[in-house]
Short mmCIF file of C-alpha atoms in Angstrom, two decimals:
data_model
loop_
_atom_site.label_atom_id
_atom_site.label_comp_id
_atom_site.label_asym_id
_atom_site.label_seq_id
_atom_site.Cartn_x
_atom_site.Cartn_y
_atom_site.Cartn_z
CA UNK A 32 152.75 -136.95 12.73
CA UNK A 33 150.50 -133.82 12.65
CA UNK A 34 152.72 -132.10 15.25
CA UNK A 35 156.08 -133.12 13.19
CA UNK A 36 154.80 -131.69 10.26
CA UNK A 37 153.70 -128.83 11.76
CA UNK A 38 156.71 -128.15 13.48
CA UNK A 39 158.86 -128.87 10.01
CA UNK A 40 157.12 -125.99 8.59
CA UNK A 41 157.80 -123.44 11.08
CA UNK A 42 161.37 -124.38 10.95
CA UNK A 43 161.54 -124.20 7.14
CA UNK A 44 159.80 -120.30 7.12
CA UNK A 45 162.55 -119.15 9.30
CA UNK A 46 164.59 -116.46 6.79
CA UNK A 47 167.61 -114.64 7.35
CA UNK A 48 167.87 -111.92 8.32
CA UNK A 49 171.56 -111.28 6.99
CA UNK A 50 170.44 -111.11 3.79
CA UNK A 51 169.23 -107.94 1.84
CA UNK A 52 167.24 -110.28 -0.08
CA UNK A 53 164.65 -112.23 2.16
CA UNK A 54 162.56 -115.58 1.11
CA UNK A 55 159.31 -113.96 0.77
CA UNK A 56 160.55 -111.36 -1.62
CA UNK A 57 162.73 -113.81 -3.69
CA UNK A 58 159.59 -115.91 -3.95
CA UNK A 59 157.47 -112.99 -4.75
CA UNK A 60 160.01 -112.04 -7.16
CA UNK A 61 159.89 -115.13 -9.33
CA UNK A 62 163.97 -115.95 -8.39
CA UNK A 63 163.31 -118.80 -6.40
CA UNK A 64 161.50 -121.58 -6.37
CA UNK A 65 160.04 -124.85 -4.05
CA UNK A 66 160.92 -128.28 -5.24
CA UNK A 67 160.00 -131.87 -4.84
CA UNK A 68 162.86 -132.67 -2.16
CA UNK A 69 162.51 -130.64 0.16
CA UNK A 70 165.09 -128.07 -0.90
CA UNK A 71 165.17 -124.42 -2.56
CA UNK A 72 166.20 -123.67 -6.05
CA UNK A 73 167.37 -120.82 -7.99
CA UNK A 74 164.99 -119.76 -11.08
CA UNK A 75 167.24 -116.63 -11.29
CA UNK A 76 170.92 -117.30 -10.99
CA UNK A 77 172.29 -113.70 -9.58
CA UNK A 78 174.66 -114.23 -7.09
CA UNK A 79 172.38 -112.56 -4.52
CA UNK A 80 169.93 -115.65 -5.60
CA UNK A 81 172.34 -117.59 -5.37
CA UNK A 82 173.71 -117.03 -1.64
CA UNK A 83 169.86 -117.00 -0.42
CA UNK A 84 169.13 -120.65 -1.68
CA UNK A 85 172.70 -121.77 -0.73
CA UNK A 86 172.12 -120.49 3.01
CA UNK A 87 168.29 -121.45 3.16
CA UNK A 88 168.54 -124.90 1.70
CA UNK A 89 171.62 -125.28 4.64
CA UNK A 90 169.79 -125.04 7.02
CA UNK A 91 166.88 -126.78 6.07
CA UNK A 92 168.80 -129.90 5.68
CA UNK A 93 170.20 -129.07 9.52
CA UNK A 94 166.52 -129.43 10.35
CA UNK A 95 165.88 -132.09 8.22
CA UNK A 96 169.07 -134.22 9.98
CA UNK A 97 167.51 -133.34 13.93
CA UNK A 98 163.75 -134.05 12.46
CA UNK A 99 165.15 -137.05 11.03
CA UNK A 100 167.25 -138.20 14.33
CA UNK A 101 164.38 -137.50 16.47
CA UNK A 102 161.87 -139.67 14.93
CA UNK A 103 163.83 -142.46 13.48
CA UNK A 104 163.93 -141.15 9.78
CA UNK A 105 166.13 -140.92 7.24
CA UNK A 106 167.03 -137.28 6.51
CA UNK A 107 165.95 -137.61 2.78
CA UNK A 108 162.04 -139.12 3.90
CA UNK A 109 161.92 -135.87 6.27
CA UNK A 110 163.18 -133.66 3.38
CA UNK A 111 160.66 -135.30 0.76
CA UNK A 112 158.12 -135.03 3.09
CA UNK A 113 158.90 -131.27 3.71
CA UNK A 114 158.85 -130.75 -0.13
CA UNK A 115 155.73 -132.10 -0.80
CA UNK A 116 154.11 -129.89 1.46
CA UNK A 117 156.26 -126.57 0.54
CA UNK A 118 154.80 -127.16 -2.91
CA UNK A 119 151.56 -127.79 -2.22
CA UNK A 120 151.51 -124.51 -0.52
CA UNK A 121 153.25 -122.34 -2.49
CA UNK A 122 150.83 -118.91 -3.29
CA UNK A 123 149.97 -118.09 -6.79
CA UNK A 124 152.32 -116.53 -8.66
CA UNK A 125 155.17 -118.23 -6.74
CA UNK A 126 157.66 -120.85 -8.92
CA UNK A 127 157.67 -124.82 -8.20
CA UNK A 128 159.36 -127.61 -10.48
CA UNK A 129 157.42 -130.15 -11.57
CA UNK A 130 158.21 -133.81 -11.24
CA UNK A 131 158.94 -133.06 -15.07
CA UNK A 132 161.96 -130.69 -13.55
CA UNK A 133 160.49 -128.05 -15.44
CA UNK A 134 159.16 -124.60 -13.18
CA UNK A 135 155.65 -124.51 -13.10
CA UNK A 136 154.12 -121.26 -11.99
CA UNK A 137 151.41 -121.61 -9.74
#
């Protein structure tokens, strides 16, 4: 399960490069944030923001679905699972909602 994991968060760290605005600096930035399930959410709602966490959280849930397939999961465990972890490592200063739904800066 090590290897799954570890393979879940390489997948999730891949950005766009499409976008003027990339992950990192939307994280740095304070506009974005990790949550519980797995997915991205806006703390800023600019349309740049927006279209970041729109195309991010797509394909995360792509890799969530072929995770999921591959190791007889349901897409939501693999997402969960995924969130847990993107919280949990999230660097000071970055944004994550609490199971309270409220952001939380770490």
């Amino acid at each position: 399960m090590a290897y799954k994991s570890a393979l879940l968060l390489a997948l999730l760290l891949i950005a766009s490069p499409s976008f003027a605005l990339t992950l990192d600096e939307a994280r740095q930035q304070g506009r974005v944030g990790e949550t519980l399930s797995g997915y991205l959410a806006p703390v800023s709602q600019d349309s740049e923001t927006l279209a970041l966490v729109k195309h991010i959280n797509a394909a995360r849930a792509e890799s969530y679905q072929q995770l999921a397939d591959r190791n007889h999961l349901s897409a939501d465990d693999v997402a969960k699972m995924a969130g847990e972890k993107l919280v949990a490592r999230a660097r000071p200063g970055e944004y994550v909602r609490g199971l309270n739904g409220q952001w939380l800066r770490k």
